[in-house]
Coordinates of C-alpha atoms in Angstrom, one line a residue:
M266 CA -42.3 -10.5 -9.0
E267 CA -39.0 -11.6 -10.4
E268 CA -37.1 -9.1 -8.0
S269 CA -39.1 -10.6 -5.1
H270 CA -38.0 -14.1 -6.1
I271 CA -34.4 -13.0 -6.3
E272 CA -34.6 -11.4 -2.9
E273 CA -36.2 -14.5 -1.4
E274 CA -33.5 -16.7 -2.9
G275 CA -30.9 -14.4 -1.4
E276 CA -32.6 -14.7 2.0
R277 CA -32.5 -18.5 1.9
Q278 CA -28.8 -18.5 1.0
T279 CA -28.0 -16.4 4.1
K280 CA -29.1 -19.3 6.3
H281 CA -25.9 -21.1 5.3
E282 CA -23.7 -18.1 6.0
V283 CA -21.6 -17.9 9.1
A284 CA -22.0 -14.8 11.3
P285 CA -18.8 -14.2 13.2
A286 CA -19.0 -13.1 16.9
L287 CA -18.2 -9.4 17.4
I288 CA -16.9 -7.4 20.2
S289 CA -16.8 -3.6 20.9
V290 CA -15.5 -1.8 24.0
H291 CA -16.7 1.5 25.3
P292 CA -14.2 4.3 24.5
F293 CA -13.8 5.0 28.2
Q294 CA -14.1 1.2 29.2
K295 CA -17.4 1.7 30.9
S296 CA -18.9 -1.4 29.2
V297 CA -18.2 -4.1 26.7
A298 CA -20.6 -5.5 24.1
V299 CA -20.5 -8.9 22.4
T300 CA -22.7 -10.4 19.7
V301 CA -23.1 -13.9 18.4
G302 CA -26.0 -14.6 16.0
S303 CA -28.9 -12.4 16.9
A304 CA -27.9 -12.1 20.6
L305 CA -26.5 -8.8 21.9
R306 CA -24.8 -9.1 25.3
V307 CA -23.6 -6.1 27.2
F308 CA -21.6 -6.1 30.5
D309 CA -21.3 -3.0 32.7
L310 CA -17.6 -2.8 33.7
I311 CA -18.1 -0.1 36.2
E312 CA -20.8 -1.9 38.3
G313 CA -19.6 -5.4 37.4
R314 CA -22.9 -6.7 36.2
P315 CA -24.7 -7.8 33.0
V316 CA -26.9 -5.1 31.4
S317 CA -30.6 -5.7 30.5
L318 CA -31.5 -4.1 27.2
V319 CA -34.7 -2.0 27.1
D320 CA -36.5 -2.3 23.8
E321 CA -40.2 -1.5 23.0
S322 CA -40.3 -4.2 20.3
D323 CA -41.6 -7.6 21.4
G324 CA -39.1 -10.5 21.5
P325 CA -35.4 -10.2 20.9
S326 CA -33.9 -6.9 19.8
H327 CA -32.7 -8.4 16.6
K328 CA -34.4 -11.3 14.9
D329 CA -31.4 -12.3 12.7
S330 CA -27.7 -12.3 12.8
I331 CA -26.0 -9.0 13.9
R332 CA -23.3 -8.0 11.5
A333 CA -22.1 -4.7 12.9
I334 CA -21.8 -3.0 16.3
R335 CA -20.2 0.3 17.2
Y336 CA -19.9 2.8 20.1
G337 CA -20.0 6.5 19.2
S338 CA -16.7 8.3 19.9
S339 CA -18.4 10.2 22.8
G340 CA -19.4 6.9 24.5
K341 CA -23.0 8.1 24.8
I342 CA -24.6 6.0 22.1
F343 CA -24.2 2.5 20.6
A344 CA -25.4 1.1 17.3
S345 CA -26.2 -2.4 16.2
A346 CA -27.3 -3.7 12.8
G347 CA -27.6 -6.9 10.8
D348 CA -29.4 -9.3 8.6
D349 CA -32.9 -8.4 10.0
K350 CA -32.6 -5.1 8.0
L351 CA -32.7 -3.1 11.2
V352 CA -30.2 -0.5 12.6
K353 CA -30.8 0.2 16.3
I354 CA -29.4 3.1 18.3
W355 CA -29.0 2.6 22.0
S356 CA -28.2 4.8 25.0
A357 CA -24.9 3.6 26.3
D358 CA -26.0 4.7 29.8
S359 CA -29.5 3.3 30.2
W360 CA -29.3 0.8 27.3
Q361 CA -32.7 1.8 26.1
C362 CA -33.3 1.6 22.4
L363 CA -33.7 5.2 21.3
N364 CA -34.2 4.7 17.6
T365 CA -34.9 1.9 15.1
I366 CA -34.1 2.4 11.4
S367 CA -35.4 0.2 8.8
S368 CA -33.3 -0.8 5.8
E369 CA -34.5 -2.3 2.5
K370 CA -31.5 -4.7 2.4
R371 CA -29.4 -6.5 5.0
V372 CA -26.9 -4.3 6.7
T373 CA -23.1 -5.0 6.6
A374 CA -21.5 -2.0 8.3
V375 CA -22.3 0.9 10.5
A376 CA -20.6 4.1 11.6
I377 CA -21.5 7.0 13.9
S378 CA -20.3 10.6 13.2
S379 CA -17.9 12.1 15.8
D380 CA -20.5 14.5 17.1
D381 CA -23.2 11.8 17.3
S382 CA -25.4 13.8 14.8
Y383 CA -25.5 11.1 12.1
V384 CA -25.5 7.4 11.8
C385 CA -24.4 5.8 8.4
Y386 CA -25.0 2.2 7.5
A387 CA -24.2 0.1 4.4
D388 CA -26.4 -2.5 2.8
K389 CA -25.6 -5.6 0.8
F390 CA -25.9 -3.8 -2.5
G391 CA -23.1 -1.4 -1.7
V392 CA -25.2 1.6 -0.8
V393 CA -24.4 3.8 2.2
W394 CA -27.4 5.5 3.9
V395 CA -27.5 8.3 6.4
V396 CA -29.9 9.2 9.2
N397 CA -30.1 12.4 11.2
L398 CA -30.0 11.7 15.0
D399 CA -31.0 15.2 16.3
G400 CA -31.9 14.9 20.0
I401 CA -30.4 11.5 20.5
N402 CA -27.9 12.7 23.1
E403 CA -30.7 14.0 25.2
G404 CA -31.9 10.5 25.8
K405 CA -35.0 11.0 23.7
V406 CA -36.7 8.0 22.1
L407 CA -36.9 9.1 18.4
P408 CA -39.5 7.9 16.0
S409 CA -38.6 5.2 13.5
K410 CA -36.8 6.5 10.5
K411 CA -35.6 5.4 7.1
G412 CA -32.2 6.3 5.7
V413 CA -31.4 8.7 2.9
Q414 CA -28.9 7.5 0.3
L415 CA -25.4 9.1 0.9
L416 CA -23.2 7.3 -1.6
C417 CA -22.9 4.0 -3.5
H418 CA -20.2 1.4 -4.3
Y419 CA -22.2 0.0 -7.2
C420 CA -23.2 -3.6 -6.2
S421 CA -19.9 -4.3 -4.4
I422 CA -20.5 -5.4 -0.8
I423 CA -19.2 -2.8 1.7
T424 CA -17.2 -4.6 4.4
S425 CA -16.3 -1.6 6.7
L426 CA -17.5 1.9 7.3
E427 CA -15.6 4.5 9.3
F428 CA -15.6 8.3 10.0
S429 CA -12.2 10.0 10.1
P430 CA -11.3 11.3 13.6
D431 CA -12.0 14.9 12.6
G432 CA -15.3 14.0 11.1
R433 CA -14.4 15.5 7.6
Y434 CA -14.5 12.2 5.7
I435 CA -16.4 9.0 5.7
L436 CA -14.4 5.9 4.5
S437 CA -16.0 2.9 3.0
A438 CA -14.1 -0.4 2.1
D439 CA -15.5 -3.1 -0.2
R440 CA -14.9 -6.6 -1.5
D441 CA -13.4 -5.2 -4.7
F442 CA -10.2 -4.2 -3.0
K443 CA -10.8 -0.5 -2.8
I444 CA -11.3 2.1 0.0
R445 CA -13.3 5.2 -0.9
V446 CA -12.6 8.4 1.0
T447 CA -15.6 10.7 0.6
V448 CA -16.0 14.2 2.0
F449 CA -18.8 14.1 4.5
P450 CA -21.0 17.0 3.4
K451 CA -22.4 19.8 5.5
K452 CA -25.9 18.7 4.4
P453 CA -25.7 14.9 4.4
L454 CA -29.3 14.3 3.7
Q455 CA -28.7 15.8 0.2
G456 CA -26.0 13.2 -0.6
A457 CA -22.2 13.1 -0.6
H458 CA -20.9 14.0 -4.1
E459 CA -17.2 14.9 -3.4
I460 CA -14.8 12.0 -3.4
Q461 CA -11.5 12.9 -1.7
S462 CA -9.5 9.9 -3.0
F463 CA -9.5 6.1 -3.5
C464 CA -7.0 3.9 -1.7
L465 CA -6.3 1.2 -4.2
G466 CA -3.3 -0.6 -2.8
H467 CA -5.2 -3.7 -1.9
T468 CA -5.1 -5.7 -5.2
D469 CA -5.1 -9.4 -5.4
G470 CA -1.7 -9.6 -7.1
K471 CA -3.0 -10.8 -10.4
I472 CA -0.2 -9.5 -12.6
F473 CA 3.6 -9.4 -12.5
A474 CA 6.0 -7.3 -14.7
S475 CA 9.6 -8.0 -15.8
A476 CA 11.9 -5.9 -17.9
G477 CA 15.6 -5.5 -18.7
D478 CA 18.4 -5.1 -21.2
D479 CA 16.6 -7.0 -24.0
K480 CA 14.4 -3.9 -24.4
L481 CA 11.3 -5.9 -23.6
V482 CA 8.7 -5.4 -20.8
K483 CA 6.7 -8.6 -20.2
I484 CA 3.4 -8.7 -18.2
W485 CA 2.6 -12.1 -16.7
S486 CA -0.4 -13.7 -15.0
A487 CA 0.5 -14.3 -11.4
D488 CA -1.9 -17.3 -11.4
S489 CA -1.1 -19.2 -14.6
W490 CA 2.3 -17.5 -15.2
Q491 CA 1.4 -17.1 -18.8
C492 CA 2.9 -14.1 -20.6
L493 CA -0.1 -11.8 -21.3
N494 CA 1.6 -8.9 -23.0
T495 CA 5.0 -8.1 -24.4
I496 CA 6.0 -4.4 -24.8
S497 CA 9.0 -3.4 -27.0
S498 CA 11.2 -0.5 -25.9
E499 CA 13.7 1.3 -28.1
K500 CA 16.2 1.5 -25.3
R501 CA 17.2 -0.8 -22.4
V502 CA 14.8 -0.7 -19.5
T503 CA 16.0 0.4 -16.0
A504 CA 12.7 0.5 -13.9
V505 CA 9.1 -0.6 -14.1
A506 CA 5.9 0.1 -12.1
I507 CA 2.3 -1.0 -12.3
S508 CA -0.6 1.3 -11.3
S509 CA -2.5 0.3 -8.2
D510 CA -5.6 -0.7 -10.2
D511 CA -3.5 -2.7 -12.8
S512 CA -4.7 -0.4 -15.6
Y513 CA -1.3 0.9 -16.7
V514 CA 2.3 -0.2 -16.7
C515 CA 5.1 2.4 -16.8
Y516 CA 8.7 1.7 -17.6
A517 CA 11.8 3.9 -17.8
D518 CA 14.6 3.5 -20.3
K519 CA 18.4 4.3 -20.2
F520 CA 17.8 7.8 -21.6
G521 CA 15.6 8.9 -18.7
V522 CA 12.3 8.6 -20.6
V523 CA 9.2 7.1 -18.8
W524 CA 6.7 5.3 -21.1
V525 CA 3.1 4.2 -20.3
V526 CA 1.1 1.3 -21.8
N527 CA -2.7 0.7 -21.3
L528 CA -3.4 -2.8 -19.9
D529 CA -7.2 -2.9 -20.5
G530 CA -8.4 -6.5 -20.2
I531 CA -5.2 -7.8 -18.4
N532 CA -7.0 -8.7 -15.2
E533 CA -9.4 -11.0 -17.2
G534 CA -6.4 -13.2 -18.1
K535 CA -6.5 -12.1 -21.8
V536 CA -3.4 -12.3 -23.9
L537 CA -3.1 -8.8 -25.3
P538 CA -1.4 -7.9 -28.6
S539 CA 2.1 -6.6 -28.4
K540 CA 2.2 -2.9 -27.8
K541 CA 4.6 0.0 -27.7
G542 CA 4.7 2.6 -25.0
V543 CA 3.6 6.2 -25.2
Q544 CA 5.9 8.8 -23.7
L545 CA 4.7 9.9 -20.3
L546 CA 7.5 12.1 -19.0
C547 CA 11.3 12.6 -19.3
H548 CA 14.3 13.2 -17.1
Y549 CA 16.5 14.5 -20.0
C550 CA 19.4 12.0 -20.4
S551 CA 19.6 11.1 -16.7
I552 CA 19.2 7.4 -16.1
I553 CA 16.1 6.6 -13.9
T554 CA 17.0 4.3 -11.1
S555 CA 13.6 3.7 -9.5
L556 CA 9.9 4.1 -10.5
E557 CA 7.0 4.0 -8.1
F558 CA 3.3 4.8 -7.9
S559 CA 2.0 6.5 -4.8
P560 CA -0.3 4.2 -2.6
D561 CA -3.4 6.2 -3.7
G562 CA -2.4 6.1 -7.4
R563 CA -2.4 9.9 -7.8
Y564 CA 1.3 10.3 -8.5
I565 CA 4.1 8.5 -10.2
L566 CA 7.5 9.0 -8.7
S567 CA 10.8 8.7 -10.6
A568 CA 14.3 8.9 -9.1
D569 CA 17.5 9.4 -11.1
R570 CA 21.3 9.6 -11.1
D571 CA 21.2 13.4 -10.8
F572 CA 20.2 13.3 -7.2
K573 CA 16.6 14.2 -7.7
I574 CA 13.2 12.6 -7.2
R575 CA 10.3 13.9 -9.4
V576 CA 6.7 13.6 -8.2
T577 CA 4.4 13.8 -11.2
V578 CA 0.6 13.9 -11.1
F579 CA -0.6 10.7 -12.9
P580 CA -3.1 12.0 -15.4
K581 CA -6.6 10.8 -16.1
K582 CA -5.5 10.2 -19.7
P583 CA -2.0 8.9 -19.4
L584 CA -1.6 8.2 -23.1
Q585 CA -1.7 12.0 -23.7
G586 CA 1.4 12.5 -21.4
A587 CA 1.9 13.8 -17.9
H588 CA 2.4 17.5 -17.8
E589 CA 1.7 18.5 -14.2
I590 CA 4.7 18.2 -11.8
Q591 CA 3.6 18.1 -8.1
S592 CA 7.0 18.5 -6.6
F593 CA 10.7 17.7 -6.6
C594 CA 12.3 16.0 -3.6
L595 CA 15.8 17.6 -3.6
G596 CA 18.5 17.0 -0.9
H597 CA 20.5 13.9 -1.8
T598 CA 24.1 14.8 -2.8
E599 CA 24.7 11.6 -4.8
F600 CA 22.7 9.4 -7.1
V601 CA 19.3 8.1 -5.8
T602 CA 19.2 4.3 -5.9
C603 CA 15.8 3.3 -4.6
I604 CA 12.5 4.7 -3.3
T605 CA 9.6 3.2 -1.4
F606 CA 6.5 4.3 0.6
V607 CA 6.2 4.0 4.4
Q608 CA 2.6 3.9 5.6
N609 CA 1.0 2.9 8.9
S610 CA -1.6 4.0 11.4
E611 CA 0.6 6.9 12.6
L612 CA 1.8 7.8 9.1
T613 CA -1.7 7.8 7.6
Q614 CA -1.0 9.8 4.5
G615 CA 2.1 7.8 3.6
Y616 CA 5.6 9.2 3.2
L617 CA 8.3 8.5 0.6
M618 CA 11.6 7.0 1.7
S619 CA 14.7 7.2 -0.5
G620 CA 18.2 5.7 -0.5
S621 CA 21.3 7.1 -2.1
G622 CA 25.0 6.8 -2.7
D623 CA 25.5 9.6 -0.1
S624 CA 25.1 7.2 2.8
S625 CA 21.7 8.5 3.7
V626 CA 18.1 7.4 3.9
R627 CA 15.6 10.3 3.7
L628 CA 11.9 10.8 4.4
W629 CA 9.8 13.1 2.3
D630 CA 6.3 14.6 2.1
I631 CA 5.7 14.2 -1.6
T632 CA 2.9 16.8 -1.9
S633 CA 5.2 19.6 -1.0
G634 CA 8.6 18.0 -1.7
S635 CA 9.6 18.8 1.9
L636 CA 12.4 16.8 3.6
L637 CA 11.1 15.5 6.9
D638 CA 14.1 13.7 8.2
T639 CA 17.5 12.3 7.3
C640 CA 19.2 9.2 8.6
D641 CA 22.9 8.7 8.0
V642 CA 23.5 4.9 7.7
S643 CA 27.3 5.1 7.6
P644 CA 27.7 4.8 11.4
T645 CA 25.9 1.4 11.2
V646 CA 28.8 0.2 9.1
K647 CA 31.7 2.0 10.7
H648 CA 31.8 -0.1 13.9
L649 CA 32.1 -3.2 11.7
E650 CA 35.0 -1.9 9.7
S651 CA 38.6 -3.0 10.7
N652 CA 40.1 0.3 9.3
E653 CA 38.2 3.2 10.9
S654 CA 40.7 5.8 9.7
E655 CA 39.2 5.8 6.2
P656 CA 36.1 7.9 5.6
T657 CA 33.0 5.7 5.6
Q658 CA 31.0 6.3 2.4
V659 CA 28.4 3.6 1.8
T660 CA 25.7 3.1 -0.8
V661 CA 22.1 2.2 0.0
T662 CA 21.4 -0.4 -2.7
D663 CA 17.8 -1.4 -2.0
M664 CA 15.0 -0.9 0.5
C665 CA 11.5 -2.1 1.2
A666 CA 8.9 -1.1 3.8
L667 CA 6.8 -3.6 5.8
P668 CA 3.2 -2.8 5.0
N669 CA 1.2 -1.2 7.9
S670 CA 4.3 -1.0 10.0
S671 CA 6.9 1.5 11.1
L672 CA 9.6 -0.7 9.9
A673 CA 11.7 -0.5 6.7
A674 CA 14.7 -2.7 5.7
V675 CA 17.6 -1.0 4.0
S676 CA 20.5 -2.9 2.3
I677 CA 23.9 -1.2 2.5
Q678 CA 26.7 -2.3 0.2
R679 CA 30.3 -1.4 0.5
Q680 CA 33.5 -2.9 -0.9
V681 CA 34.2 -4.9 2.2
C682 CA 30.9 -5.7 3.8
F683 CA 27.1 -5.7 3.7
V684 CA 24.7 -4.9 6.5
L685 CA 20.9 -4.7 6.7
A686 CA 19.7 -1.7 8.7
C687 CA 16.1 -1.8 9.9
I688 CA 14.7 1.7 10.4
R689 CA 11.7 2.5 12.6
F690 CA 9.8 5.7 12.3
F691 CA 8.2 7.5 15.2
Q692 CA 5.9 10.5 14.8
D693 CA 5.0 13.2 17.2
I694 CA 3.4 16.6 16.6
K695 CA 6.4 18.3 15.2
C696 CA 8.9 15.9 13.8
L697 CA 9.8 12.4 12.7
I698 CA 12.6 10.6 14.5
T699 CA 14.5 7.6 13.1
S700 CA 16.4 4.8 14.9
T701 CA 18.3 2.0 13.3
Y702 CA 19.6 -1.4 14.3
V703 CA 21.8 -3.7 12.3
I704 CA 21.4 -7.3 11.1
K705 CA 24.7 -8.8 10.0
I706 CA 24.4 -11.5 7.4
P707 CA 26.7 -14.5 8.0
G708 CA 29.4 -15.1 5.4
D709 CA 31.5 -12.7 3.4
S710 CA 30.2 -13.9 0.0
F711 CA 26.5 -13.0 0.5
I712 CA 25.8 -9.5 -0.9
P713 CA 22.1 -9.1 -1.4
T714 CA 21.2 -7.5 -4.7
S715 CA 17.5 -7.2 -3.9
I716 CA 15.3 -7.5 -0.8
S717 CA 11.5 -7.9 -0.4
F718 CA 9.0 -8.3 2.5
S719 CA 6.4 -11.0 2.7
T720 CA 3.3 -9.2 4.1
S721 CA 1.5 -12.3 5.4
T722 CA 4.5 -14.1 7.0
R723 CA 6.5 -11.0 8.0
L724 CA 9.6 -12.6 6.5
L725 CA 12.3 -10.6 4.7
W726 CA 13.5 -12.3 1.5
M727 CA 17.0 -11.6 0.1
V728 CA 18.8 -12.7 -3.0
S729 CA 22.4 -12.4 -4.0
G730 CA 23.8 -13.1 -7.5
A731 CA 24.9 -11.7 -10.8
S732 CA 24.9 -12.8 -14.4
N733 CA 27.4 -11.8 -17.1
G734 CA 25.2 -12.6 -20.1
S735 CA 21.7 -13.8 -20.9
N736 CA 22.9 -17.2 -22.2
H737 CA 25.3 -17.9 -19.3
P738 CA 23.8 -20.0 -16.5
G739 CA 23.9 -18.1 -13.2
Y740 CA 23.5 -19.1 -9.6
T741 CA 21.8 -17.1 -7.0
R742 CA 21.7 -17.5 -3.2
V743 CA 18.4 -16.9 -1.4
R744 CA 18.3 -16.1 2.4
L745 CA 15.4 -15.2 4.7
I746 CA 15.2 -13.3 8.0
S747 CA 12.5 -14.0 10.5
R748 CA 11.2 -11.9 13.4
I749 CA 12.2 -8.8 11.5
E750 CA 10.1 -6.6 13.9
A751 CA 11.9 -7.9 16.9
E752 CA 15.5 -7.6 18.1
P753 CA 17.5 -9.7 17.6
S754 CA 16.2 -11.0 14.2
S755 CA 17.5 -14.3 12.9
V756 CA 18.6 -15.5 9.5
L757 CA 16.9 -18.8 8.7
E758 CA 18.8 -21.9 7.9
D759 CA 18.1 -23.5 4.5
E760 CA 15.9 -26.3 6.1
Q761 CA 13.7 -23.6 7.7
V762 CA 13.0 -21.8 4.4
P763 CA 9.3 -22.1 3.3
G764 CA 9.2 -24.5 0.4
G765 CA 12.4 -26.1 1.6
T766 CA 14.9 -27.7 -0.9
T767 CA 12.4 -27.6 -3.7
L768 CA 12.2 -23.9 -3.6
L769 CA 15.9 -23.4 -3.2
E770 CA 16.7 -25.7 -6.1
H771 CA 14.3 -23.8 -8.4
L772 CA 15.3 -20.3 -7.3
Q773 CA 19.0 -20.8 -6.8
G774 CA 19.8 -23.2 -9.7
K775 CA 20.7 -25.9 -7.3
V776 CA 20.3 -26.5 -3.5
S777 CA 23.9 -26.3 -2.4
I778 CA 26.3 -23.8 -3.9
E779 CA 30.0 -24.0 -3.3
E780 CA 31.6 -21.1 -1.4
S781 CA 34.1 -20.5 -4.2
V782 CA 31.2 -19.9 -6.6
M783 CA 29.5 -17.5 -4.3
S784 CA 32.7 -15.7 -3.6
A785 CA 33.3 -15.2 -7.3
A786 CA 29.7 -14.0 -7.7
A787 CA 30.1 -11.6 -4.8
E788 CA 33.2 -10.0 -6.5
A789 CA 31.1 -9.7 -9.7
V790 CA 28.3 -8.1 -7.7
R791 CA 30.7 -5.5 -6.2
A792 CA 32.1 -4.7 -9.5
A793 CA 28.7 -4.5 -11.2
M794 CA 27.4 -2.2 -8.5
C795 CA 30.3 0.1 -8.7
S796 CA 30.0 0.2 -12.5
L797 CA 26.3 0.8 -12.3
M798 CA 26.4 3.5 -9.7
V799 CA 29.3 5.6 -11.0
K800 CA 27.9 8.2 -13.4
K801 CA 29.8 8.6 -16.6
Q802 CA 31.3 12.1 -17.1
Y803 CA 31.0 13.8 -20.5
S804 CA 32.4 17.1 -21.7
E805 CA 29.9 19.8 -22.3
E806 CA 30.4 19.4 -26.1
N807 CA 29.8 15.6 -26.0
R808 CA 26.8 16.1 -23.7
E809 CA 25.1 18.5 -26.1
F810 CA 25.9 16.1 -29.0
R811 CA 24.2 13.2 -27.2
K812 CA 21.1 15.4 -26.5
N813 CA 20.9 16.6 -30.1
N814 CA 21.3 13.1 -31.6
R815 CA 18.8 11.2 -29.5
N816 CA 16.4 9.1 -31.6
D817 CA 13.6 8.8 -29.1
K818 CA 12.5 12.4 -29.0
K819 CA 8.8 13.0 -29.2
P820 CA 8.0 13.9 -32.8
T821 CA 6.8 17.5 -33.4
Q822 CA 3.3 17.8 -34.7

């Protein structure tokens, strides 16, 4: 009785919900379907006329708002589903209703397998159901059926349902920021029990991490900006990364050791007690320059000054250490400065991009460690140099990829100039090809030390500045580039920056900074980068002495 009351209350609440209009086009553009509310309207593009739907049920085909419509990939069948708890399968030729499936809950998403053998639908309780459509392509009207449970998202509303193009997987996305990739079984009516992966990159940005030479890693709430956790490191910290589900933070120290800390409760806004890290992995006295989780959270990647990138399987129990190395990405001939992931509709699995002091940007397949392509960025600088007789050796200092795009921005620093190279990736069957174009930043005193993309506005944010001590007030200069995906891109004037003078005053220290101050800062940046990037050379005897006298070795049991 109580369950019935809850269901009725839920039904009354839906009256106030807005049902967006939907559109779906036939894969071969034979027809187009539009829904608004409970109305399903189809237009025949071949004959240029509206289509009359044939349904044996009395009255309208759907009696409540339609929430999902979909053509099958063959173009032979069409599915509609919604708040009336019905899923209807239509012939896309005769537009006769061939099958009506009853759901116990309102339907939020629908998908048809690539061979039209199965239809899957998701209900409001996060359950995905499957129905066999044997005989549907013969135009037969099938008896009404009920779905069999295929998988479940545990009370999280599923917002989208999709089969992979090869039919091997069914993907379900929900309101809790996750995408589940499930192996579609050979016998779907027995349920789907094998999860291929979770894509957990879509978080809501609840936490932020900072770390540095004071040997502290701080975790902040990105809403209240309260410090939620302080982690003490024995050595100065060079890199930090947060797992895609915000469960762990990893940081690297100056001795090449990566540590991990559990952040249970951090997303609830709790202030956690101070913690110390547990050793996860080690690069053996080589300073780690960059640390990154893979988009699916399966791997943690660490790059160092010894030209290598290590891909480590992130374990299910990180506090017990990471002992399985997936691959090494080897090919750079100088220190690796930065790494990032490039992922879009063409690069579905995501590839790793790395920058180095060897004037190159490289693309990798992290599962095998294979080098996919190399882009030499030194020609982008050479034509800007006044003295072309000298060899052009440049350093890639930072990079970031625009999410869901084939574009990555790469900052290139040299003693005499800075340019920003935007690299596009194109994929065909056999290879990846790169092309670059250059954005020159006005002024000789602006040398970006870090760059970052804004996903929503498609703006590239850059900052230039340096500090010679924690107690010394430092000035920074913030610049933005708009239309980064088009040529030519433009550098915004200060009055065009989002947030205006209030933002600049807060981030820069003051709104207007004298050219002499920025010139001095630019020289400091150049010197600091040279000092940071040049690896110290030790004799074999001193190197062994340093290894043997480290005080952060894992104690023997």
